[in-house]
Amino acid sequence: MTLPMVPDGLVMAPGEGRTLVTPAQQVTFKATGEHSRTASSFEVVVPPGFDVGAHLHTRSEELFYVLEGELDVLAFEPLVRTRRNWREWESPTGKRCVRATAGTVIVVPRGCPHAFANPSDKPARMFFQASPPPDHEYYFEELFAILNSGPNVDREAIADLRRRYDIEQLTPMEMAPPQR
């Protein structure tokens, strides 16, 4: 009897993976659609002041695990979606934005508004998984090409990119530290 061929698994050591870097984020591809039919996995460094803005996806779900640092996070449908600060949103059951620290897990189902921002003066690091692959892989590649194309960020190109990759932006993305 011949056993069926089973593909090898993936073991990726710390520091391994393809890394994309911009002033806005650093993303290391850990497991891609090449390795998994169910999810793409990334390690993301979130610099101080970065705010991805509240957004949602209709086709994908996400999981975030905070490894180091602090992130303000939101993962609920608010009473009212406003373009103002998502940190002020509240759910019908009283949920509000939380300060996530190392060890915090955030699970975001399809259609659920969510956001994260680094409120501190130190980088935060998280494990991020998006399902199904490979949309987030392509999104990150194209986003980083836009962000690295010159000194002036083409916000309309980013907005178009986010629409093409199933990202409905509810509040603005902020790539620079807030002015104090």
mmCIF file with all atom_site columns, C-alpha atoms in Angstrom:
data_model
loop_
_atom_site.group_PDB
_atom_site.id
_atom_site.type_symbol
_atom_site.label_atom_id
_atom_site.label_alt_id
_atom_site.label_comp_id
_atom_site.label_asym_id
_atom_site.label_entity_id
_atom_site.label_seq_id
_atom_site.pdbx_PDB_ins_code
_atom_site.Cartn_x
_atom_site.Cartn_y
_atom_site.Cartn_z
_atom_site.occupancy
_atom_site.B_iso_or_equiv
_atom_site.pdbx_formal_charge
_atom_site.auth_seq_id
_atom_site.auth_comp_id
_atom_site.auth_asym_id
_atom_site.auth_atom_id
_atom_site.pdbx_PDB_model_num
ATOM 1   C CA . MET A 1 1   ? 0.000   0.000  0.000  1.00 0.00 ? 1   MET A CA 1
ATOM 2   C CA . THR A 1 2   ? 1.365   3.414  -0.997 1.00 0.00 ? 2   THR A CA 1
ATOM 3   C CA . LEU A 1 3   ? 0.707   6.288  1.382  1.00 0.00 ? 3   LEU A CA 1
ATOM 4   C CA . PRO A 1 4   ? -0.523  9.561  -0.154 1.00 0.00 ? 4   PRO A CA 1
ATOM 5   C CA . MET A 1 5   ? 2.001   12.382 -0.350 1.00 0.00 ? 5   MET A CA 1
ATOM 6   C CA . VAL A 1 6   ? 1.435   14.826 2.482  1.00 0.00 ? 6   VAL A CA 1
ATOM 7   C CA . PRO A 1 7   ? 2.953   18.314 2.103  1.00 0.00 ? 7   PRO A CA 1
ATOM 8   C CA . ASP A 1 8   ? 5.578   19.353 4.611  1.00 0.00 ? 8   ASP A CA 1
ATOM 9   C CA . GLY A 1 9   ? 4.602   21.803 7.300  1.00 0.00 ? 9   GLY A CA 1
ATOM 10  C CA . LEU A 1 10  ? 6.230   25.176 7.810  1.00 0.00 ? 10  LEU A CA 1
ATOM 11  C CA . VAL A 1 11  ? 8.544   26.041 10.686 1.00 0.00 ? 11  VAL A CA 1
ATOM 12  C CA . MET A 1 12  ? 9.681   29.644 10.696 1.00 0.00 ? 12  MET A CA 1
ATOM 13  C CA . ALA A 1 13  ? 12.282  30.725 13.240 1.00 0.00 ? 13  ALA A CA 1
ATOM 14  C CA . PRO A 1 14  ? 12.250  34.130 14.955 1.00 0.00 ? 14  PRO A CA 1
ATOM 15  C CA . GLY A 1 15  ? 13.397  36.854 12.580 1.00 0.00 ? 15  GLY A CA 1
ATOM 16  C CA . GLU A 1 16  ? 12.607  34.812 9.462  1.00 0.00 ? 16  GLU A CA 1
ATOM 17  C CA . GLY A 1 17  ? 10.127  35.834 6.779  1.00 0.00 ? 17  GLY A CA 1
ATOM 18  C CA . ARG A 1 18  ? 9.915   38.513 4.112  1.00 0.00 ? 18  ARG A CA 1
ATOM 19  C CA . THR A 1 19  ? 9.743   41.947 5.747  1.00 0.00 ? 19  THR A CA 1
ATOM 20  C CA . LEU A 1 20  ? 8.231   45.133 4.282  1.00 0.00 ? 20  LEU A CA 1
ATOM 21  C CA . VAL A 1 21  ? 9.173   48.405 5.995  1.00 0.00 ? 21  VAL A CA 1
ATOM 22  C CA . THR A 1 22  ? 7.774   51.948 5.792  1.00 0.00 ? 22  THR A CA 1
ATOM 23  C CA . PRO A 1 23  ? 7.537   54.765 8.342  1.00 0.00 ? 23  PRO A CA 1
ATOM 24  C CA . ALA A 1 24  ? 3.903   53.679 8.900  1.00 0.00 ? 24  ALA A CA 1
ATOM 25  C CA . GLN A 1 25  ? 4.446   49.977 9.685  1.00 0.00 ? 25  GLN A CA 1
ATOM 26  C CA . GLN A 1 26  ? 6.730   46.996 9.457  1.00 0.00 ? 26  GLN A CA 1
ATOM 27  C CA . VAL A 1 27  ? 5.140   43.717 8.339  1.00 0.00 ? 27  VAL A CA 1
ATOM 28  C CA . THR A 1 28  ? 6.889   40.339 8.234  1.00 0.00 ? 28  THR A CA 1
ATOM 29  C CA . PHE A 1 29  ? 5.133   37.640 6.223  1.00 0.00 ? 29  PHE A CA 1
ATOM 30  C CA . LYS A 1 30  ? 5.162   34.455 8.326  1.00 0.00 ? 30  LYS A CA 1
ATOM 31  C CA . ALA A 1 31  ? 2.715   32.101 6.563  1.00 0.00 ? 31  ALA A CA 1
ATOM 32  C CA . THR A 1 32  ? 1.116   32.971 3.238  1.00 0.00 ? 32  THR A CA 1
ATOM 33  C CA . GLY A 1 33  ? -1.408  31.438 0.854  1.00 0.00 ? 33  GLY A CA 1
ATOM 34  C CA . GLU A 1 34  ? 1.512   29.403 -0.459 1.00 0.00 ? 34  GLU A CA 1
ATOM 35  C CA . HIS A 1 35  ? 1.638   27.634 2.928  1.00 0.00 ? 35  HIS A CA 1
ATOM 36  C CA . SER A 1 36  ? -2.007  27.634 4.044  1.00 0.00 ? 36  SER A CA 1
ATOM 37  C CA . ARG A 1 37  ? -5.423  27.499 2.408  1.00 0.00 ? 37  ARG A CA 1
ATOM 38  C CA . THR A 1 38  ? -7.062  29.011 5.480  1.00 0.00 ? 38  THR A CA 1
ATOM 39  C CA . ALA A 1 39  ? -5.081  32.081 6.605  1.00 0.00 ? 39  ALA A CA 1
ATOM 40  C CA . SER A 1 40  ? -2.187  34.453 6.015  1.00 0.00 ? 40  SER A CA 1
ATOM 41  C CA . SER A 1 41  ? -0.077  35.227 9.094  1.00 0.00 ? 41  SER A CA 1
ATOM 42  C CA . PHE A 1 42  ? 2.098   38.255 9.753  1.00 0.00 ? 42  PHE A CA 1
ATOM 43  C CA . GLU A 1 43  ? 4.167   39.836 12.487 1.00 0.00 ? 43  GLU A CA 1
ATOM 44  C CA . VAL A 1 44  ? 3.439   43.570 12.550 1.00 0.00 ? 44  VAL A CA 1
ATOM 45  C CA . VAL A 1 45  ? 5.378   46.345 14.277 1.00 0.00 ? 45  VAL A CA 1
ATOM 46  C CA . VAL A 1 46  ? 3.096   49.320 14.912 1.00 0.00 ? 46  VAL A CA 1
ATOM 47  C CA . PRO A 1 47  ? 5.019   52.570 15.456 1.00 0.00 ? 47  PRO A CA 1
ATOM 48  C CA . PRO A 1 48  ? 4.005   55.197 18.021 1.00 0.00 ? 48  PRO A CA 1
ATOM 49  C CA . GLY A 1 49  ? 1.052   57.275 16.844 1.00 0.00 ? 49  GLY A CA 1
ATOM 50  C CA . PHE A 1 50  ? -0.043  54.937 14.019 1.00 0.00 ? 50  PHE A CA 1
ATOM 51  C CA . ASP A 1 51  ? -3.846  54.551 13.815 1.00 0.00 ? 51  ASP A CA 1
ATOM 52  C CA . VAL A 1 52  ? -5.237  52.163 11.196 1.00 0.00 ? 52  VAL A CA 1
ATOM 53  C CA . GLY A 1 53  ? -8.664  53.818 11.582 1.00 0.00 ? 53  GLY A CA 1
ATOM 54  C CA . ALA A 1 54  ? -11.927 51.995 12.138 1.00 0.00 ? 54  ALA A CA 1
ATOM 55  C CA . HIS A 1 55  ? -12.785 49.772 9.194  1.00 0.00 ? 55  HIS A CA 1
ATOM 56  C CA . LEU A 1 56  ? -14.452 46.484 8.321  1.00 0.00 ? 56  LEU A CA 1
ATOM 57  C CA . HIS A 1 57  ? -14.195 43.605 5.846  1.00 0.00 ? 57  HIS A CA 1
ATOM 58  C CA . THR A 1 58  ? -17.123 41.757 4.277  1.00 0.00 ? 58  THR A CA 1
ATOM 59  C CA . ARG A 1 59  ? -15.081 38.769 3.044  1.00 0.00 ? 59  ARG A CA 1
ATOM 60  C CA . SER A 1 60  ? -12.395 38.165 5.653  1.00 0.00 ? 60  SER A CA 1
ATOM 61  C CA . GLU A 1 61  ? -11.989 37.705 9.354  1.00 0.00 ? 61  GLU A CA 1
ATOM 62  C CA . GLU A 1 62  ? -8.951  38.562 11.440 1.00 0.00 ? 62  GLU A CA 1
ATOM 63  C CA . LEU A 1 63  ? -7.165  37.612 14.614 1.00 0.00 ? 63  LEU A CA 1
ATOM 64  C CA . PHE A 1 64  ? -4.676  39.853 16.444 1.00 0.00 ? 64  PHE A CA 1
ATOM 65  C CA . TYR A 1 65  ? -2.412  38.799 19.316 1.00 0.00 ? 65  TYR A CA 1
ATOM 66  C CA . VAL A 1 66  ? -0.448  41.546 21.056 1.00 0.00 ? 66  VAL A CA 1
ATOM 67  C CA . LEU A 1 67  ? 3.133   40.380 21.621 1.00 0.00 ? 67  LEU A CA 1
ATOM 68  C CA . GLU A 1 68  ? 4.729   43.571 23.010 1.00 0.00 ? 68  GLU A CA 1
ATOM 69  C CA . GLY A 1 69  ? 3.651   47.083 23.850 1.00 0.00 ? 69  GLY A CA 1
ATOM 70  C CA . GLU A 1 70  ? 0.202   48.605 23.997 1.00 0.00 ? 70  GLU A CA 1
ATOM 71  C CA . LEU A 1 71  ? -2.534  49.136 21.422 1.00 0.00 ? 71  LEU A CA 1
ATOM 72  C CA . ASP A 1 72  ? -5.921  50.780 21.710 1.00 0.00 ? 72  ASP A CA 1
ATOM 73  C CA . VAL A 1 73  ? -8.342  48.328 20.055 1.00 0.00 ? 73  VAL A CA 1
ATOM 74  C CA . LEU A 1 74  ? -11.966 48.190 19.035 1.00 0.00 ? 74  LEU A CA 1
ATOM 75  C CA . ALA A 1 75  ? -13.928 45.172 17.775 1.00 0.00 ? 75  ALA A CA 1
ATOM 76  C CA . PHE A 1 76  ? -17.677 45.824 17.906 1.00 0.00 ? 76  PHE A CA 1
ATOM 77  C CA . GLU A 1 77  ? -20.554 47.482 16.084 1.00 0.00 ? 77  GLU A CA 1
ATOM 78  C CA . PRO A 1 78  ? -21.090 50.921 17.668 1.00 0.00 ? 78  PRO A CA 1
ATOM 79  C CA . LEU A 1 79  ? -24.428 52.477 18.489 1.00 0.00 ? 79  LEU A CA 1
ATOM 80  C CA . VAL A 1 80  ? -23.613 55.098 15.868 1.00 0.00 ? 80  VAL A CA 1
ATOM 81  C CA . ARG A 1 81  ? -20.822 54.989 13.290 1.00 0.00 ? 81  ARG A CA 1
ATOM 82  C CA . THR A 1 82  ? -19.288 58.436 13.132 1.00 0.00 ? 82  THR A CA 1
ATOM 83  C CA . ARG A 1 83  ? -16.251 59.720 11.235 1.00 0.00 ? 83  ARG A CA 1
ATOM 84  C CA . ARG A 1 84  ? -14.978 61.086 14.515 1.00 0.00 ? 84  ARG A CA 1
ATOM 85  C CA . ASN A 1 85  ? -12.579 59.345 16.876 1.00 0.00 ? 85  ASN A CA 1
ATOM 86  C CA . TRP A 1 86  ? -13.417 55.610 17.045 1.00 0.00 ? 86  TRP A CA 1
ATOM 87  C CA . ARG A 1 87  ? -11.977 55.544 20.573 1.00 0.00 ? 87  ARG A CA 1
ATOM 88  C CA . GLU A 1 88  ? -15.182 57.318 21.687 1.00 0.00 ? 88  GLU A CA 1
ATOM 89  C CA . TRP A 1 89  ? -17.532 54.732 20.148 1.00 0.00 ? 89  TRP A CA 1
ATOM 90  C CA . GLU A 1 90  ? -19.741 52.575 22.358 1.00 0.00 ? 90  GLU A CA 1
ATOM 91  C CA . SER A 1 91  ? -21.642 49.376 21.547 1.00 0.00 ? 91  SER A CA 1
ATOM 92  C CA . PRO A 1 92  ? -25.317 48.779 22.400 1.00 0.00 ? 92  PRO A CA 1
ATOM 93  C CA . THR A 1 93  ? -24.091 46.576 25.287 1.00 0.00 ? 93  THR A CA 1
ATOM 94  C CA . GLY A 1 94  ? -21.668 49.199 26.655 1.00 0.00 ? 94  GLY A CA 1
ATOM 95  C CA . LYS A 1 95  ? -18.428 47.930 25.102 1.00 0.00 ? 95  LYS A CA 1
ATOM 96  C CA . ARG A 1 96  ? -15.790 50.581 24.504 1.00 0.00 ? 96  ARG A CA 1
ATOM 97  C CA . CYS A 1 97  ? -12.258 50.781 23.149 1.00 0.00 ? 97  CYS A CA 1
ATOM 98  C CA . VAL A 1 98  ? -9.770  48.912 25.352 1.00 0.00 ? 98  VAL A CA 1
ATOM 99  C CA . ARG A 1 99  ? -6.047  49.199 25.978 1.00 0.00 ? 99  ARG A CA 1
ATOM 100 C CA . ALA A 1 100 ? -4.586  45.882 24.830 1.00 0.00 ? 100 ALA A CA 1
ATOM 101 C CA . THR A 1 101 ? -1.278  44.742 26.304 1.00 0.00 ? 101 THR A CA 1
ATOM 102 C CA . ALA A 1 102 ? 0.938   41.701 25.690 1.00 0.00 ? 102 ALA A CA 1
ATOM 103 C CA . GLY A 1 103 ? -1.136  38.528 25.656 1.00 0.00 ? 103 GLY A CA 1
ATOM 104 C CA . THR A 1 104 ? -4.379  40.165 24.493 1.00 0.00 ? 104 THR A CA 1
ATOM 105 C CA . VAL A 1 105 ? -6.258  38.399 21.680 1.00 0.00 ? 105 VAL A CA 1
ATOM 106 C CA . ILE A 1 106 ? -8.693  40.236 19.402 1.00 0.00 ? 106 ILE A CA 1
ATOM 107 C CA . VAL A 1 107 ? -10.951 38.199 17.079 1.00 0.00 ? 107 VAL A CA 1
ATOM 108 C CA . VAL A 1 108 ? -12.793 40.097 14.348 1.00 0.00 ? 108 VAL A CA 1
ATOM 109 C CA . PRO A 1 109 ? -15.583 38.330 12.416 1.00 0.00 ? 109 PRO A CA 1
ATOM 110 C CA . ARG A 1 110 ? -16.642 39.402 8.916  1.00 0.00 ? 110 ARG A CA 1
ATOM 111 C CA . GLY A 1 111 ? -18.540 42.693 8.920  1.00 0.00 ? 111 GLY A CA 1
ATOM 112 C CA . CYS A 1 112 ? -17.404 43.743 12.421 1.00 0.00 ? 112 CYS A CA 1
ATOM 113 C CA . PRO A 1 113 ? -15.958 47.270 12.684 1.00 0.00 ? 113 PRO A CA 1
ATOM 114 C CA . HIS A 1 114 ? -12.494 47.203 14.224 1.00 0.00 ? 114 HIS A CA 1
ATOM 115 C CA . ALA A 1 115 ? -9.450  49.397 14.720 1.00 0.00 ? 115 ALA A CA 1
ATOM 116 C CA . PHE A 1 116 ? -6.086  49.543 16.433 1.00 0.00 ? 116 PHE A CA 1
ATOM 117 C CA . ALA A 1 117 ? -3.727  52.379 17.263 1.00 0.00 ? 117 ALA A CA 1
ATOM 118 C CA . ASN A 1 118 ? -0.488  52.730 19.173 1.00 0.00 ? 118 ASN A CA 1
ATOM 119 C CA . PRO A 1 119 ? -1.037  55.439 21.825 1.00 0.00 ? 119 PRO A CA 1
ATOM 120 C CA . SER A 1 120 ? 2.407   55.068 23.375 1.00 0.00 ? 120 SER A CA 1
ATOM 121 C CA . ASP A 1 121 ? 5.844   56.435 22.578 1.00 0.00 ? 121 ASP A CA 1
ATOM 122 C CA . LYS A 1 122 ? 7.239   52.925 21.931 1.00 0.00 ? 122 LYS A CA 1
ATOM 123 C CA . PRO A 1 123 ? 6.594   50.504 19.043 1.00 0.00 ? 123 PRO A CA 1
ATOM 124 C CA . ALA A 1 124 ? 4.068   47.722 19.629 1.00 0.00 ? 124 ALA A CA 1
ATOM 125 C CA . ARG A 1 125 ? 4.377   44.274 18.084 1.00 0.00 ? 125 ARG A CA 1
ATOM 126 C CA . MET A 1 126 ? 1.534   41.913 17.218 1.00 0.00 ? 126 MET A CA 1
ATOM 127 C CA . PHE A 1 127 ? 0.822   38.653 15.460 1.00 0.00 ? 127 PHE A CA 1
ATOM 128 C CA . PHE A 1 128 ? -1.878  39.148 12.843 1.00 0.00 ? 128 PHE A CA 1
ATOM 129 C CA . GLN A 1 129 ? -3.815  36.508 10.925 1.00 0.00 ? 129 GLN A CA 1
ATOM 130 C CA . ALA A 1 130 ? -6.255  37.138 8.063  1.00 0.00 ? 130 ALA A CA 1
ATOM 131 C CA . SER A 1 131 ? -8.551  34.552 6.554  1.00 0.00 ? 131 SER A CA 1
ATOM 132 C CA . PRO A 1 132 ? -8.855  33.614 3.758  1.00 0.00 ? 132 PRO A CA 1
ATOM 133 C CA . PRO A 1 133 ? -5.515  34.237 2.066  1.00 0.00 ? 133 PRO A CA 1
ATOM 134 C CA . PRO A 1 134 ? -4.043  35.889 0.011  1.00 0.00 ? 134 PRO A CA 1
ATOM 135 C CA . ASP A 1 135 ? -5.843  39.291 -0.090 1.00 0.00 ? 135 ASP A CA 1
ATOM 136 C CA . HIS A 1 136 ? -3.954  40.799 2.869  1.00 0.00 ? 136 HIS A CA 1
ATOM 137 C CA . GLU A 1 137 ? -0.640  39.674 1.389  1.00 0.00 ? 137 GLU A CA 1
ATOM 138 C CA . TYR A 1 138 ? -1.337  41.544 -1.855 1.00 0.00 ? 138 TYR A CA 1
ATOM 139 C CA . TYR A 1 139 ? -2.768  44.512 0.030  1.00 0.00 ? 139 TYR A CA 1
ATOM 140 C CA . PHE A 1 140 ? 0.398   44.909 2.143  1.00 0.00 ? 140 PHE A CA 1
ATOM 141 C CA . GLU A 1 141 ? 2.642   44.621 -0.920 1.00 0.00 ? 141 GLU A CA 1
ATOM 142 C CA . GLU A 1 142 ? 0.708   47.314 -2.807 1.00 0.00 ? 142 GLU A CA 1
ATOM 143 C CA . LEU A 1 143 ? 0.336   49.555 0.257  1.00 0.00 ? 143 LEU A CA 1
ATOM 144 C CA . PHE A 1 144 ? 4.045   49.487 0.948  1.00 0.00 ? 144 PHE A CA 1
ATOM 145 C CA . ALA A 1 145 ? 4.783   50.333 -2.705 1.00 0.00 ? 145 ALA A CA 1
ATOM 146 C CA . ILE A 1 146 ? 2.550   53.435 -2.363 1.00 0.00 ? 146 ILE A CA 1
ATOM 147 C CA . LEU A 1 147 ? 4.048   54.454 0.992  1.00 0.00 ? 147 LEU A CA 1
ATOM 148 C CA . ASN A 1 148 ? 7.602   54.054 -0.307 1.00 0.00 ? 148 ASN A CA 1
ATOM 149 C CA . SER A 1 149 ? 6.990   55.849 -3.641 1.00 0.00 ? 149 SER A CA 1
ATOM 150 C CA . GLY A 1 150 ? 8.040   59.292 -2.462 1.00 0.00 ? 150 GLY A CA 1
ATOM 151 C CA . PRO A 1 151 ? 7.816   61.931 0.249  1.00 0.00 ? 151 PRO A CA 1
ATOM 152 C CA . ASN A 1 152 ? 4.130   62.758 -0.392 1.00 0.00 ? 152 ASN A CA 1
ATOM 153 C CA . VAL A 1 153 ? 1.705   59.964 0.464  1.00 0.00 ? 153 VAL A CA 1
ATOM 154 C CA . ASP A 1 154 ? -1.008  59.540 -2.173 1.00 0.00 ? 154 ASP A CA 1
ATOM 155 C CA . ARG A 1 155 ? -4.009  59.199 0.135  1.00 0.00 ? 155 ARG A CA 1
ATOM 156 C CA . GLU A 1 156 ? -6.406  58.670 -2.793 1.00 0.00 ? 156 GLU A CA 1
ATOM 157 C CA . ALA A 1 157 ? -4.294  55.739 -4.019 1.00 0.00 ? 157 ALA A CA 1
ATOM 158 C CA . ILE A 1 158 ? -4.438  54.248 -0.523 1.00 0.00 ? 158 ILE A CA 1
ATOM 159 C CA . ALA A 1 159 ? -8.221  54.773 -0.351 1.00 0.00 ? 159 ALA A CA 1
ATOM 160 C CA . ASP A 1 160 ? -8.634  53.063 -3.737 1.00 0.00 ? 160 ASP A CA 1
ATOM 161 C CA . LEU A 1 161 ? -6.365  50.205 -2.638 1.00 0.00 ? 161 LEU A CA 1
ATOM 162 C CA . ARG A 1 162 ? -8.349  49.691 0.563  1.00 0.00 ? 162 ARG A CA 1
ATOM 163 C CA . ARG A 1 163 ? -11.628 49.592 -1.392 1.00 0.00 ? 163 ARG A CA 1
ATOM 164 C CA . ARG A 1 164 ? -10.216 47.016 -3.842 1.00 0.00 ? 164 ARG A CA 1
ATOM 165 C CA . TYR A 1 165 ? -9.133  44.761 -0.973 1.00 0.00 ? 165 TYR A CA 1
ATOM 166 C CA . ASP A 1 166 ? -12.455 44.713 0.893  1.00 0.00 ? 166 ASP A CA 1
ATOM 167 C CA . ILE A 1 167 ? -11.543 47.380 3.436  1.00 0.00 ? 167 ILE A CA 1
ATOM 168 C CA . GLU A 1 168 ? -14.406 49.774 4.110  1.00 0.00 ? 168 GLU A CA 1
ATOM 169 C CA . GLN A 1 169 ? -12.753 52.685 5.902  1.00 0.00 ? 169 GLN A CA 1
ATOM 170 C CA . LEU A 1 170 ? -15.040 54.166 8.580  1.00 0.00 ? 170 LEU A CA 1
ATOM 171 C CA . THR A 1 171 ? -12.638 56.666 10.197 1.00 0.00 ? 171 THR A CA 1
ATOM 172 C CA . PRO A 1 172 ? -9.380  58.061 8.813  1.00 0.00 ? 172 PRO A CA 1
ATOM 173 C CA . MET A 1 173 ? -6.088  56.174 8.924  1.00 0.00 ? 173 MET A CA 1
ATOM 174 C CA . GLU A 1 174 ? -3.354  58.219 10.602 1.00 0.00 ? 174 GLU A CA 1
ATOM 175 C CA . MET A 1 175 ? 0.218   57.396 9.664  1.00 0.00 ? 175 MET A CA 1
ATOM 176 C CA . ALA A 1 176 ? 2.045   60.064 11.642 1.00 0.00 ? 176 ALA A CA 1
ATOM 177 C CA . PRO A 1 177 ? 2.299   60.514 15.404 1.00 0.00 ? 177 PRO A CA 1
ATOM 178 C CA . PRO A 1 178 ? -0.414  62.791 16.772 1.00 0.00 ? 178 PRO A CA 1
ATOM 179 C CA . GLN A 1 179 ? 0.564   66.418 17.398 1.00 0.00 ? 179 GLN A CA 1
ATOM 180 C CA . ARG A 1 180 ? 0.733   67.155 21.104 1.00 0.00 ? 180 ARG A CA 1
#
